[in-house]
Short mmCIF file of C-alpha atoms in Angstrom, two decimals:
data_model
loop_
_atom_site.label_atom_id
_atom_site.label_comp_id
_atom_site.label_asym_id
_atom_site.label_seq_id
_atom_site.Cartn_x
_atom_site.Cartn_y
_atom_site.Cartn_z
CA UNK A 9 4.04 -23.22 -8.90
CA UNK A 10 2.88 -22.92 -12.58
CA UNK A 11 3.02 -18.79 -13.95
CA UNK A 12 -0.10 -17.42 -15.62
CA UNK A 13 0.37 -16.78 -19.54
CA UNK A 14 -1.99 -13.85 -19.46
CA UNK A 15 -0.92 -12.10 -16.16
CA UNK A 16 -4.11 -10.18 -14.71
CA UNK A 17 -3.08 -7.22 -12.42
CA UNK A 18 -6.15 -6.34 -9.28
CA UNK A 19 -5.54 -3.28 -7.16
CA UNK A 20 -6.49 -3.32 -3.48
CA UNK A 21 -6.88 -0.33 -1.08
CA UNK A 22 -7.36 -1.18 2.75
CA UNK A 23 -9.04 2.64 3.95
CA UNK A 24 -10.31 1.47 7.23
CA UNK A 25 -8.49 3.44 9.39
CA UNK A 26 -9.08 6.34 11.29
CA UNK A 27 -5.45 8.62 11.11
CA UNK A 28 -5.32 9.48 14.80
CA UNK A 29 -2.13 11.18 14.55
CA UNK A 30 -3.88 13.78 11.90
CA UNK A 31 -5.68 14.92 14.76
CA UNK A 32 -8.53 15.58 11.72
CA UNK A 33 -12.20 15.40 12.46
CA UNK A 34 -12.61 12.43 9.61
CA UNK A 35 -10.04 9.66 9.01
CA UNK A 36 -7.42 10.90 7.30
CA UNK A 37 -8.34 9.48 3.59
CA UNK A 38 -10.64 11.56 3.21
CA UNK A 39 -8.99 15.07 3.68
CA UNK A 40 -8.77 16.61 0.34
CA UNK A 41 -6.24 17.78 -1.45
CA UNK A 42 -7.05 19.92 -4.66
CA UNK A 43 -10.69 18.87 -4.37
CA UNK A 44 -10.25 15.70 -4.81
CA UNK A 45 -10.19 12.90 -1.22
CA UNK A 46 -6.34 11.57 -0.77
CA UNK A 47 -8.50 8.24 -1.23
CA UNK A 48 -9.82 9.92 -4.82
CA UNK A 49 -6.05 10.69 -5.39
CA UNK A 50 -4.93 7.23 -4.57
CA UNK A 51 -8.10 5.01 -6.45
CA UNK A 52 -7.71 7.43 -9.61
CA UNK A 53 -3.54 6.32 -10.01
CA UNK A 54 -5.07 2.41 -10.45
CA UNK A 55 -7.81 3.28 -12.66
CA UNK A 56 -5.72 5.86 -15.50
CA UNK A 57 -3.45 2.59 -15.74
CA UNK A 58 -5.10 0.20 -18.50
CA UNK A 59 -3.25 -2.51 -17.00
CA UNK A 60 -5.57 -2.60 -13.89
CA UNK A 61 -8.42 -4.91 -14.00
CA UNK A 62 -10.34 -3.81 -11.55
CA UNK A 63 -9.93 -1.90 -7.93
CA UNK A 64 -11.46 -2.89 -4.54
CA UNK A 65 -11.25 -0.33 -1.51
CA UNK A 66 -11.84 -2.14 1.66
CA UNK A 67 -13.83 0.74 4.18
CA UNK A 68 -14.76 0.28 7.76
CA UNK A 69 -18.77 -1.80 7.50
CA UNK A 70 -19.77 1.40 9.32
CA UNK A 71 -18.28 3.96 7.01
CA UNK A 72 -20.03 7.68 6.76
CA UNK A 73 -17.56 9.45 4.42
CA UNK A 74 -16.97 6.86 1.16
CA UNK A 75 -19.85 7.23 -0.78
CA UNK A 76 -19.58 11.45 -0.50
CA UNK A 77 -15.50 11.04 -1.17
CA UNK A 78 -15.31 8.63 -3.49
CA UNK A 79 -16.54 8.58 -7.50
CA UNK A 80 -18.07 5.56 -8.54
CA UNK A 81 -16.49 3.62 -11.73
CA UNK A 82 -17.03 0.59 -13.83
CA UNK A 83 -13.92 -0.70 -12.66
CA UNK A 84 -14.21 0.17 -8.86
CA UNK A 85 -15.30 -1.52 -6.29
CA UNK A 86 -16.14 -1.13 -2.74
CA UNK A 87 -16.11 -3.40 0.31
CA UNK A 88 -17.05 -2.82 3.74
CA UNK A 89 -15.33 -5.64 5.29
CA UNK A 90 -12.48 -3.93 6.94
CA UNK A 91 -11.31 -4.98 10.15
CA UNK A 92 -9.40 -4.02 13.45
CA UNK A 93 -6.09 -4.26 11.64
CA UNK A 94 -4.14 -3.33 8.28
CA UNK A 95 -3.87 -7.05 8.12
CA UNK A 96 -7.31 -8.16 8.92
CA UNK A 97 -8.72 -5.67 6.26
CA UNK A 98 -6.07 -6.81 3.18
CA UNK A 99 -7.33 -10.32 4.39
CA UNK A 100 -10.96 -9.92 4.39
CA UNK A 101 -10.67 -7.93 0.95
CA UNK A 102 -8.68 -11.13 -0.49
CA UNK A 103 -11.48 -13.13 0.21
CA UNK A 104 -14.55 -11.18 -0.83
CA UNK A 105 -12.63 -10.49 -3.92
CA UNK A 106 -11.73 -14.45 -4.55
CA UNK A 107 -14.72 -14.79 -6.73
CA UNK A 108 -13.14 -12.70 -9.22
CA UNK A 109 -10.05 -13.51 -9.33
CA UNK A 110 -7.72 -15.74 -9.53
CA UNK A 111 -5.23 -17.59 -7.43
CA UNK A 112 -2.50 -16.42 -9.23
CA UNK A 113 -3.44 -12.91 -10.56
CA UNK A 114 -1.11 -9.95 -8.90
CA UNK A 115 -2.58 -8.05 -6.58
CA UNK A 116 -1.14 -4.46 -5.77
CA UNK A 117 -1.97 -3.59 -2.52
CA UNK A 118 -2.00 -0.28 -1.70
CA UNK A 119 -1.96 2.65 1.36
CA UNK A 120 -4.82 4.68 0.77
CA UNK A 121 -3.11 7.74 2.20
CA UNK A 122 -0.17 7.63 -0.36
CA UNK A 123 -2.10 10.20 -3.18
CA UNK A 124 1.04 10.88 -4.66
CA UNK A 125 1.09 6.88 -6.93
CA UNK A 126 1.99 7.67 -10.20
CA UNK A 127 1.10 4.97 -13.38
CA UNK A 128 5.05 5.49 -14.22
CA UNK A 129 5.13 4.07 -10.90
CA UNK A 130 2.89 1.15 -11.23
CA UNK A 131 4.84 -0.08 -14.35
CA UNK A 132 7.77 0.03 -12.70
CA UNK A 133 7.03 -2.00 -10.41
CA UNK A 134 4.76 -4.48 -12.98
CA UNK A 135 7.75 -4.25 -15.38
CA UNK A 136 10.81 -5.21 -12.67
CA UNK A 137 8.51 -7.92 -10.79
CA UNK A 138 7.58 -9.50 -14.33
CA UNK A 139 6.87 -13.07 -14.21
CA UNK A 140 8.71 -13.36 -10.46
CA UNK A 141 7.14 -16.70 -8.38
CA UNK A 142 6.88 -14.03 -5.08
CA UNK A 143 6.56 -10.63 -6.16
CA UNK A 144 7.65 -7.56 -5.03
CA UNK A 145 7.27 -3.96 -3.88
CA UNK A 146 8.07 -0.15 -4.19
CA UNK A 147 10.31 0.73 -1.91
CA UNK A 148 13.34 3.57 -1.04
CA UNK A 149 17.05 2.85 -0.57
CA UNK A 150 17.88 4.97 3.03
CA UNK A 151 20.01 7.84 2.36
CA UNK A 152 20.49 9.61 5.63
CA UNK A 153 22.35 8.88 8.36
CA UNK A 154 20.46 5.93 10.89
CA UNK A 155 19.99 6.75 14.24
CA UNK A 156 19.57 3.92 16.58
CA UNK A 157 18.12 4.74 20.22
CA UNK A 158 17.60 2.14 23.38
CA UNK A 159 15.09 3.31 25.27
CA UNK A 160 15.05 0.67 27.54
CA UNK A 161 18.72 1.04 29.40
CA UNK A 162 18.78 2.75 32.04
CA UNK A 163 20.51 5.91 30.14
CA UNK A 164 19.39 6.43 27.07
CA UNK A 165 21.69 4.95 24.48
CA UNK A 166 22.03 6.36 21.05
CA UNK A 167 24.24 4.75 18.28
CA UNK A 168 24.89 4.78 14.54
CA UNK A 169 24.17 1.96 12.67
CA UNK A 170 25.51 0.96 8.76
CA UNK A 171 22.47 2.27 6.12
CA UNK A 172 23.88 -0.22 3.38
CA UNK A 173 20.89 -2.22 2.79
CA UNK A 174 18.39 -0.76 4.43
CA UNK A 175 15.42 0.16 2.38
CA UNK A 176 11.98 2.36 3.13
CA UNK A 177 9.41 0.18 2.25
CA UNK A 178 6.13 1.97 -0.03
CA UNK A 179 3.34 0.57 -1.71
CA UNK A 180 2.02 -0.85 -3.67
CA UNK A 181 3.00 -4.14 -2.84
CA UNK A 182 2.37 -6.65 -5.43
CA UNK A 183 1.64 -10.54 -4.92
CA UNK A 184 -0.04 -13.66 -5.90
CA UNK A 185 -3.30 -13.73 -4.97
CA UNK A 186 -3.06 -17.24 -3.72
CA UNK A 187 0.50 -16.45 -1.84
CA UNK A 188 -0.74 -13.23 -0.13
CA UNK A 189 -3.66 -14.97 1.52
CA UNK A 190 -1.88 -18.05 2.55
CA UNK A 191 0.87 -16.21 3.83
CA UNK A 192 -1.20 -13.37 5.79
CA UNK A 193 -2.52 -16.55 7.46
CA UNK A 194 0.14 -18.55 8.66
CA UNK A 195 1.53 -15.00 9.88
CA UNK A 196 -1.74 -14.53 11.47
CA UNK A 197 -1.88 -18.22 13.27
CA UNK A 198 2.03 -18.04 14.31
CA UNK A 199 1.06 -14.24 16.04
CA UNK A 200 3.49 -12.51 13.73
CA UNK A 201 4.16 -8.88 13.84
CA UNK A 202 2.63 -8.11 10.30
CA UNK A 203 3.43 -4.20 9.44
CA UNK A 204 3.31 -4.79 6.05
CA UNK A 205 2.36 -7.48 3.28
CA UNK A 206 6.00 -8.21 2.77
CA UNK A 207 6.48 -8.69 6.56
CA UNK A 208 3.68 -11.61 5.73
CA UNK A 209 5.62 -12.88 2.68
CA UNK A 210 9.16 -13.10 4.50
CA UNK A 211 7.43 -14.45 7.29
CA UNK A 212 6.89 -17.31 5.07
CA UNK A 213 10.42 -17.41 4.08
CA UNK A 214 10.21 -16.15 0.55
CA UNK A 215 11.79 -12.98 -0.74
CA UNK A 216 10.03 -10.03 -2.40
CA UNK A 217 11.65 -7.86 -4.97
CA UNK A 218 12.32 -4.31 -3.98
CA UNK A 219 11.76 -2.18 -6.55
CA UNK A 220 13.33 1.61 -6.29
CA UNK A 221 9.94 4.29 -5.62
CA UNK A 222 10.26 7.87 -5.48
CA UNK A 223 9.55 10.33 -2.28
CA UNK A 224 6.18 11.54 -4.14
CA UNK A 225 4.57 8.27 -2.99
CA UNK A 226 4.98 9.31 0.68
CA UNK A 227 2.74 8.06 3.10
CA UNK A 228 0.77 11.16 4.95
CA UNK A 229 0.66 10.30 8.82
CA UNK A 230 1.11 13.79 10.03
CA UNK A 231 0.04 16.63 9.36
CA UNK A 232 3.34 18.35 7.76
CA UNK A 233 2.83 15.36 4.83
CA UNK A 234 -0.37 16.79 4.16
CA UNK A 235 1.03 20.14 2.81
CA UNK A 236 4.38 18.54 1.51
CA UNK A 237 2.02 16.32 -0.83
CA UNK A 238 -0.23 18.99 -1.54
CA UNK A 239 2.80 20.74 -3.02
CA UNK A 240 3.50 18.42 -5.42
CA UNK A 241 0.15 17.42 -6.22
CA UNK A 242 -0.56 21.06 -7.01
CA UNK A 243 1.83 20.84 -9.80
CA UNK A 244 0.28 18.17 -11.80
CA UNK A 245 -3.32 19.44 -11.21
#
């Protein structure tokens, strides 16, 4: 595969879902925090970096809440293709967005309901990646102690297992535009499990970069993550 000379970095935002375990009465990315949506929170880390060409949320075709939550911007861009899945969404965005770009531009995607994305952090990960044929993503070493529990003997079964290696994974998670798709698809046709878009990429056999985040780009799924991120939010606001 031939690099790009003039490496063009595209941010995309899958927001389809609904949050069910925020037991919220709207989807979850579009609580506020500080007056501002988590999604605001999340778009606005992409667009204060001047590296960023352009961002695309992907929304649900029958969204209520985006054009109330979400400021319009020359560099922003909104698609309501999403689809039943975290995968189907990142997939439809990469191809309404193939127009623009190119095959092998980056492409960052990123949770919407991680507000706490930092620029700092989006260098970091730019900066370690670099010039890398696969790419890469944010992601935390495990520090605690790992639990493993087997809920299918007939006793429950609880051991420890070795935390060398393991790794949280975050986002953004940054690939080829050209890879990502191709990848997502053969994951997609063999019926693999895709969690994340490195689950895609190693499904594939290559081997993403991890690239050390930081807790403030926690992912809110419950409730408690809400006010832990509202914490540290408050600080910067």
């Amino acid at each position: 595969m031939s690099l790009s000379n003039s490496p063009r970095y595209f941010a995309l935002i899958p927001a389809a879902g609904v949050g069910a375990r925020m037991q919220a009465d709207c989807p979850k990315q579009y609580l506020h925090i500080g007056g501002k949506s988590i999604l605001q929170h999340s778009v606005n880390a992409f667009l204060r970096h001047a590296a960023i060409q352009h961002v695309f949320v992907v929304v649900s075709p029958h969204d209520a809440y985006v054009a109330q939550e979400l400021l319009k911007d020359e560099r922003l861009t909104v698609l309501f293709c999403g689809g039943e899945t975290r995968a189907d969404s990142v997939t439809n965005g990469l191809d309404a967005m193939a127009g623009q770009v190119d095959a092998l531009d980056w492409i960052l995607v990123h949770d919407a309901a991680r507000p706490g994305l930092t620029p700092d952090l989006i260098s970091r990960l730019i900066d370690q990646v670099g010039t890398d044929e696969v790419g890469g993503l944010l992601a935390l070493p495990v520090v605690d102690t790992v639990k493993l529990q087997n809920l299918s003997a007939s006793q429950h079964q609880v051991k420890t297992i070795p935390r060398a290696g393991l790794w949280l994974a975050q986002t953004p998670q940054m690939f080829r535009h050209r890879v990502l798709s191709d990848c997502l698809a053969s994951a997609k046709a063999a019926s693999f499990d895709i969690t994340d878009e490195a689950s895609a990429i190693e499904a594939s056999r290559l081997i993403p970069q991890l690239v050390e985040g930081h807790w403030c780009n926690t992912k809110i799924t419950r409730p408690d993550d809400l006010v832990l991120i509202d914490s540290y939010l408050a600080k910067l606001i």
